[in-house]
Short mmCIF file of C-alpha atoms in Angstrom, two decimals:
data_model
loop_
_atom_site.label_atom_id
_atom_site.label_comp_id
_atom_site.label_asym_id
_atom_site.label_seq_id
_atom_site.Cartn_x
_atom_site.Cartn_y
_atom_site.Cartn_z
CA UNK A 16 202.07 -13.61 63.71
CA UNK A 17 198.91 -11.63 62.14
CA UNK A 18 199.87 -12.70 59.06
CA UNK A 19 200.05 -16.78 59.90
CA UNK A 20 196.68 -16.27 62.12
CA UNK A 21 195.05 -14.99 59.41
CA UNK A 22 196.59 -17.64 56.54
CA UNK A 23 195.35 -20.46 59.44
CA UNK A 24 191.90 -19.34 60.46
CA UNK A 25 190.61 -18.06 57.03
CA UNK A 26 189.92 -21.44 55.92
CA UNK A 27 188.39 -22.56 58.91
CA UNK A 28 185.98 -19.51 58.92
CA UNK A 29 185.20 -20.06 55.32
CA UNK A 30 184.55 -23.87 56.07
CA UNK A 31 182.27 -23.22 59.31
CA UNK A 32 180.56 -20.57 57.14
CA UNK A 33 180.26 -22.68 53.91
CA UNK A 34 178.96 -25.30 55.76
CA UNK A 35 175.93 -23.64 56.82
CA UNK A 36 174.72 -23.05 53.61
CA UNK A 37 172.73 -25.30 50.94
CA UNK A 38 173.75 -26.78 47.77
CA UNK A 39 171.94 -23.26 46.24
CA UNK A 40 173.77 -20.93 49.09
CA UNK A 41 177.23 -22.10 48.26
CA UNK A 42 176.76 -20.73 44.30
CA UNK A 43 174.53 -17.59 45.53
CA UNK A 44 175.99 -15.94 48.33
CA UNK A 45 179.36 -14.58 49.38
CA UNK A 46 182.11 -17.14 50.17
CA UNK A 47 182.73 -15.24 53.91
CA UNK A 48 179.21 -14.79 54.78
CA UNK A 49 176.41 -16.55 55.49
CA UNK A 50 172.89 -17.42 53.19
CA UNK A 51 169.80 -16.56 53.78
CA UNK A 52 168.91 -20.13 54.37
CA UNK A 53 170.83 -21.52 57.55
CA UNK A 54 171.26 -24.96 56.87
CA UNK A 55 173.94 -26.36 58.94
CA UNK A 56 171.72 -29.02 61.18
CA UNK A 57 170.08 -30.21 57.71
CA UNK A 58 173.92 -30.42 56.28
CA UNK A 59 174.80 -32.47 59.45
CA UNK A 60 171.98 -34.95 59.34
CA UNK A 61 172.35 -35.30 55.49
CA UNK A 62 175.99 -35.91 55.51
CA UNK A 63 175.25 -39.02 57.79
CA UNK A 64 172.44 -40.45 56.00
CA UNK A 65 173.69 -39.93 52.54
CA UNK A 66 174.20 -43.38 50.62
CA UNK A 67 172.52 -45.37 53.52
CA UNK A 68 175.15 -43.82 56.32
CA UNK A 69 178.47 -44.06 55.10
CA UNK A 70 180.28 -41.23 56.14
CA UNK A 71 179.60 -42.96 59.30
CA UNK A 72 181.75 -46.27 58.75
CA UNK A 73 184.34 -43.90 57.33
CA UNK A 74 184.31 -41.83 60.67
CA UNK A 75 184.64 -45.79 62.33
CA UNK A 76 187.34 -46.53 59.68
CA UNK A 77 189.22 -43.36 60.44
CA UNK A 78 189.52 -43.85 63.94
CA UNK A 79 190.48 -47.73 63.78
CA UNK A 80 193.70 -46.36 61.61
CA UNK A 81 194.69 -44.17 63.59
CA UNK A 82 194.22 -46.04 66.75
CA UNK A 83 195.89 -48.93 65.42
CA UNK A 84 198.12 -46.80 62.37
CA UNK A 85 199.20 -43.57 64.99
CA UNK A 86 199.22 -45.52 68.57
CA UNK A 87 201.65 -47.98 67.26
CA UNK A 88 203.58 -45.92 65.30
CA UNK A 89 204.38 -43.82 68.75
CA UNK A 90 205.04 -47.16 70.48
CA UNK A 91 207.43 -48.18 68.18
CA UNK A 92 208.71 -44.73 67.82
CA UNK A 93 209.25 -44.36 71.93
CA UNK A 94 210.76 -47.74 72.16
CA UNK A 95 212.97 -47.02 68.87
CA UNK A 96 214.47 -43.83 69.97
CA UNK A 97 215.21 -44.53 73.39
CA UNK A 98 216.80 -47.49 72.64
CA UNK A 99 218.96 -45.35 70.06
CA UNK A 100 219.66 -42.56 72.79
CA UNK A 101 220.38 -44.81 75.74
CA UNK A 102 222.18 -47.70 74.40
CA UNK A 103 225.50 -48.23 72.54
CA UNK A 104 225.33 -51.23 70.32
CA UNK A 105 227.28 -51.85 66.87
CA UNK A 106 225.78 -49.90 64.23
CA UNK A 107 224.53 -47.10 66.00
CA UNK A 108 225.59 -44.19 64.16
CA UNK A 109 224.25 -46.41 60.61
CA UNK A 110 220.90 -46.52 62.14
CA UNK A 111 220.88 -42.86 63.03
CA UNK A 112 222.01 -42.31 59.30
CA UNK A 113 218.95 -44.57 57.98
CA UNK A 114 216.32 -42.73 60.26
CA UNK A 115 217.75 -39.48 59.14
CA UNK A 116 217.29 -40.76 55.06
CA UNK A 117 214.10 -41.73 56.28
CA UNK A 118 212.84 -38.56 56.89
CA UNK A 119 214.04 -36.76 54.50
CA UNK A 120 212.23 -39.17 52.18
CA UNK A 121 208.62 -37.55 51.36
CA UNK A 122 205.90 -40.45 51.72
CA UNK A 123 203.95 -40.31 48.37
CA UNK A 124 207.48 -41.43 46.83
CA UNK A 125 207.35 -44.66 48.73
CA UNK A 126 203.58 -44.98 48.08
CA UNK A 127 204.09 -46.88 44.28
CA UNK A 128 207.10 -49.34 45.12
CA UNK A 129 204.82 -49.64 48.64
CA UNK A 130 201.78 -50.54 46.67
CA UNK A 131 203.77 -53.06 44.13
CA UNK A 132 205.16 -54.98 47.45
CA UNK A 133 201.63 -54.80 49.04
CA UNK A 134 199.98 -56.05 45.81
CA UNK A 135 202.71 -58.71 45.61
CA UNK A 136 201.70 -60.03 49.44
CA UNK A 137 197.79 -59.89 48.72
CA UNK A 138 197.41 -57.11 51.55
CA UNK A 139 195.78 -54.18 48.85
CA UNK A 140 192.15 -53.68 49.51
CA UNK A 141 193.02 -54.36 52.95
CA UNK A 142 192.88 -52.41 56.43
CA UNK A 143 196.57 -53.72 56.78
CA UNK A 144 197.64 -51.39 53.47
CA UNK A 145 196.69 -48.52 55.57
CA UNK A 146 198.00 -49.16 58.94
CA UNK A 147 201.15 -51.10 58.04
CA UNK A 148 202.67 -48.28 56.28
CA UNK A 149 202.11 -45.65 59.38
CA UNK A 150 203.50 -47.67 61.77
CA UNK A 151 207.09 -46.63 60.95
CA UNK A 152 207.48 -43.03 61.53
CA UNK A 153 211.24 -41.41 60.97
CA UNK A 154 210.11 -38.23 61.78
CA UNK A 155 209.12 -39.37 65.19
CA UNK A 156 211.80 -41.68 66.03
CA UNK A 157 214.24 -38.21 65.42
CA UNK A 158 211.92 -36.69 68.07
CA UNK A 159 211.72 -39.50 70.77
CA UNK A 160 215.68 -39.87 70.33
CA UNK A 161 216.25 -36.44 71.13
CA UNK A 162 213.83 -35.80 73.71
CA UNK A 163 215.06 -39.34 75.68
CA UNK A 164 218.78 -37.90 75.50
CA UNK A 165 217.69 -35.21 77.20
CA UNK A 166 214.79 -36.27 79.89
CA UNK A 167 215.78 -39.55 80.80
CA UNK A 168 218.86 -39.09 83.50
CA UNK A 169 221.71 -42.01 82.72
CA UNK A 170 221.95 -41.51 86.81
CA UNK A 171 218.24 -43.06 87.35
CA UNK A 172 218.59 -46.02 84.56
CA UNK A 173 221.72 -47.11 86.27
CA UNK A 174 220.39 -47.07 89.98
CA UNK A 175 217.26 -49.51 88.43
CA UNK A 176 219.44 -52.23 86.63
CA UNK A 177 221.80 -51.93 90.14
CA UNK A 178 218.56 -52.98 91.59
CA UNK A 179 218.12 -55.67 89.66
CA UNK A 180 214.94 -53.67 87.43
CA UNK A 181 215.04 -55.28 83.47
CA UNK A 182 215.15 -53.08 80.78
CA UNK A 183 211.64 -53.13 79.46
CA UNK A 184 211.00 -52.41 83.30
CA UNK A 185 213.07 -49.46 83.47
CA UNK A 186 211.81 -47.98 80.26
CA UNK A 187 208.22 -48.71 81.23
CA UNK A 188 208.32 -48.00 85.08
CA UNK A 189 211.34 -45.40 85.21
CA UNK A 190 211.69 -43.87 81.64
CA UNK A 191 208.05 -43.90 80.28
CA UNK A 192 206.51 -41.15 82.77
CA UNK A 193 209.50 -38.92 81.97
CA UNK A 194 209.26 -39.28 78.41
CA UNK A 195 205.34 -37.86 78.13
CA UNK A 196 205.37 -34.58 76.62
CA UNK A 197 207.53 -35.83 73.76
CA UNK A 198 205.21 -39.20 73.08
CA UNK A 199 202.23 -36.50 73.26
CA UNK A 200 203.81 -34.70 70.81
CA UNK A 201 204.69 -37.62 68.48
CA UNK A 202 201.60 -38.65 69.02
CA UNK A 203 199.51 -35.50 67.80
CA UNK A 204 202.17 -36.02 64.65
CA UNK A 205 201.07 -39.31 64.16
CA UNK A 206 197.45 -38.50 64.91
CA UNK A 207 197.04 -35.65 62.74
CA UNK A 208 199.34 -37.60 59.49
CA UNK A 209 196.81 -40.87 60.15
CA UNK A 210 193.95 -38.99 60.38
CA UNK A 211 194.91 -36.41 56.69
CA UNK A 212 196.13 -39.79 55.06
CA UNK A 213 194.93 -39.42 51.54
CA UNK A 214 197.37 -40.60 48.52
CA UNK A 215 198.18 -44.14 50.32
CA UNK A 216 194.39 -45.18 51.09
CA UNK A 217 193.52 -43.55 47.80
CA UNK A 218 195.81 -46.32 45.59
CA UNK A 219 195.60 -49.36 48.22
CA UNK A 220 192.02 -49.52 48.93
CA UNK A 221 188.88 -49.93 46.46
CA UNK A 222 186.06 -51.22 48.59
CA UNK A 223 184.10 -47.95 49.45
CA UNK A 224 183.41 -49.09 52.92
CA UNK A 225 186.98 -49.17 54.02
CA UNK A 226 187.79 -45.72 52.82
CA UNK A 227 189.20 -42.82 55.58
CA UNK A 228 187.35 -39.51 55.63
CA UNK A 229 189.72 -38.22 53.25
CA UNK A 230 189.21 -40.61 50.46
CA UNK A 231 185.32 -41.09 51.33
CA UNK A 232 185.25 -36.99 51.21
CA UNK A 233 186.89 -36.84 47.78
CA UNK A 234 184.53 -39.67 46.03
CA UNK A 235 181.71 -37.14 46.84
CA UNK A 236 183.38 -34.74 45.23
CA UNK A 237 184.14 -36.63 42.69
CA UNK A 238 180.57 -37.62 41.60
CA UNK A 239 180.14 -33.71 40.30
CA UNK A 240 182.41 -34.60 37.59
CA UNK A 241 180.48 -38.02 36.25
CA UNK A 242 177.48 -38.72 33.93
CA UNK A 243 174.50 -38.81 36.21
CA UNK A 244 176.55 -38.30 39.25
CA UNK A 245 174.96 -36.42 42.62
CA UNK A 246 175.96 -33.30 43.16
CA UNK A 247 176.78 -32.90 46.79
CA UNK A 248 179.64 -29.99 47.67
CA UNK A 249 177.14 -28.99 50.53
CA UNK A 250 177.53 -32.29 52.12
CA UNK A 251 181.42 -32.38 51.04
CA UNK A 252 181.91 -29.21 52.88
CA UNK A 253 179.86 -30.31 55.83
CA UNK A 254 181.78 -33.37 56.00
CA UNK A 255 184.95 -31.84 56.03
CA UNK A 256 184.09 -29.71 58.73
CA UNK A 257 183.10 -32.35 61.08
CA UNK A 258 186.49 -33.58 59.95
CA UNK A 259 188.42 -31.39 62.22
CA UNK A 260 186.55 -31.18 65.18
CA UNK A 261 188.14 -34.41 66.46
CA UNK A 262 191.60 -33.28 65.52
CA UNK A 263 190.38 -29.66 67.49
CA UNK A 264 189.46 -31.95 70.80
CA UNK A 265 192.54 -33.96 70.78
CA UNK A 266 194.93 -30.61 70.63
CA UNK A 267 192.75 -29.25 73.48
CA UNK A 268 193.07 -32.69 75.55
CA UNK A 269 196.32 -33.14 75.23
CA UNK A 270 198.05 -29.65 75.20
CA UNK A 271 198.85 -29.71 78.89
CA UNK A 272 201.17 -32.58 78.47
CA UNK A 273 202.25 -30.99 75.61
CA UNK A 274 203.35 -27.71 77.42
CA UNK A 275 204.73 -29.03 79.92
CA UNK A 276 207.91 -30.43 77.99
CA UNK A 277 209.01 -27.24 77.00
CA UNK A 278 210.75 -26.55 80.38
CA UNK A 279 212.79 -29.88 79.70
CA UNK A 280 216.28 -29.76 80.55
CA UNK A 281 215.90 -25.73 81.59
CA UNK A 282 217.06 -26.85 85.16
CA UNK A 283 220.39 -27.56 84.86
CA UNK A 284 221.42 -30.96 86.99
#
């Protein structure tokens, strides 16, 4: 455990400290300690005036994706595996198979024959080559099928359609409240893959202003290594800091839902 807290929070320390420091303090002072110069509220206000303001569209940007990208991708993910747990239909175990393959498969080898499709439609340089893509999430379906096995009593479904209660009522009214902790969870997955999307946006998108953090973050970067270009690794560094702070407040939001699926299925019925 000491050695994963340290391998987690050295980073972060480094980052908060780096980030403090000016373009001169990050070459002339220790990496784990601070400058003589604290410039951290200079950093801040520089990062979001920097090339007329637009870390802050890519902030907006971010967000949109993984409202849109993330929120769906846990609807469809909620709807998808309950539907898998709860119902027996022709071609169930095929579809478990698929979702299975699907997760197995790592993302960046479906971003090229994803980008040749997307290209092929007219949808690159688009927000919909972003969000499209995260909709679908395996991983997540595995998780909302085997958390609605277990959470969602057979017992209660069947005293709602004896009632005369639709399915999309049931699942909404009946299964949906049960089922939080594991959409919280699926949802900080989601969340957290939206929000450190880099390779896809990187190859679908050219227009600067439609760029995630990520991709925004690593243009600034980038400029070090052109003719003429700004060097800026105090406001990259900066940037990246203010990164994770939204990530930070959605773990601390949403942790109580989070915790309180572990005790799922400990009481036996």
């Amino acid at each position: 455990m000491g050695i994963a807290l340290v391998y987690s929070l050295l980073p972060l320390i480094w980052l908060t400290i780096s980030a403090t420091k000016s373009q001169e303090g990050l070459f002339g002072s220790f990496g784990l300690w601070f400058a003589d110069d604290f410039s951290l509220f200079g950093n801040i206000s520089d990062t979001f005036t920097y090339q007329d303001g637009v870390y802050g569209r890519w902030l907006l940007n971010t967000f949109f994706y993984v409202l849109v990208g993330a929120g769906g991708a846990t609807l469809l993910a909620a709807l998808a595996g309950y539907g898998l747990a709860k119902f027996d239909f022709a071609g169930r175990k095929v579809v478990f198979a698929l979702v299975l393959g699907g997760v197995a498969v790592p993302p960046t080898a479906l971003a090229v024959p994803t980008f040749l499709m997307f290209a092929k439609l007219g949808l690159t340089d688009t927000p919909w080559a972003v969000i499209i893509p995260t909709l679908v999430s395996p991983f997540g379906l595995y998780l909302m099928w085997t958390y609605s096995r277990d959470s969602v009593p057979d017992e209660i479904l069947e005293s709602a359609r004896v009632d005369g209660a639709g399915e999309f009522t049931s699942f909404f009214s009946l299964a949906l409240p049960l089922l939080a902790p594991g959409i919280v969870t699926v949802l900080l997955f989601n969340t957290v893959m939206t929000w450190n999307n880099f390779f896809l946006p990187l190859i679908m998108l050219k227009d600067a202003d439609l760029y995630p953090l990520t991709v925004g973050l690593y243009s600034w970067s980038e400029q070090a290594t052109t003719a003429g270009g700004d060097v800026v690794f105090n406001l990259v560094i900066t940037g990246s800091l203010l990164t994770i702070i939204p990530l930070i407040v959605a773990f601390l939001l949403l942790q109580r839902y989070w915790q309180s699926g572990l005790a799922a299925g400990s009481v036996k019925q």
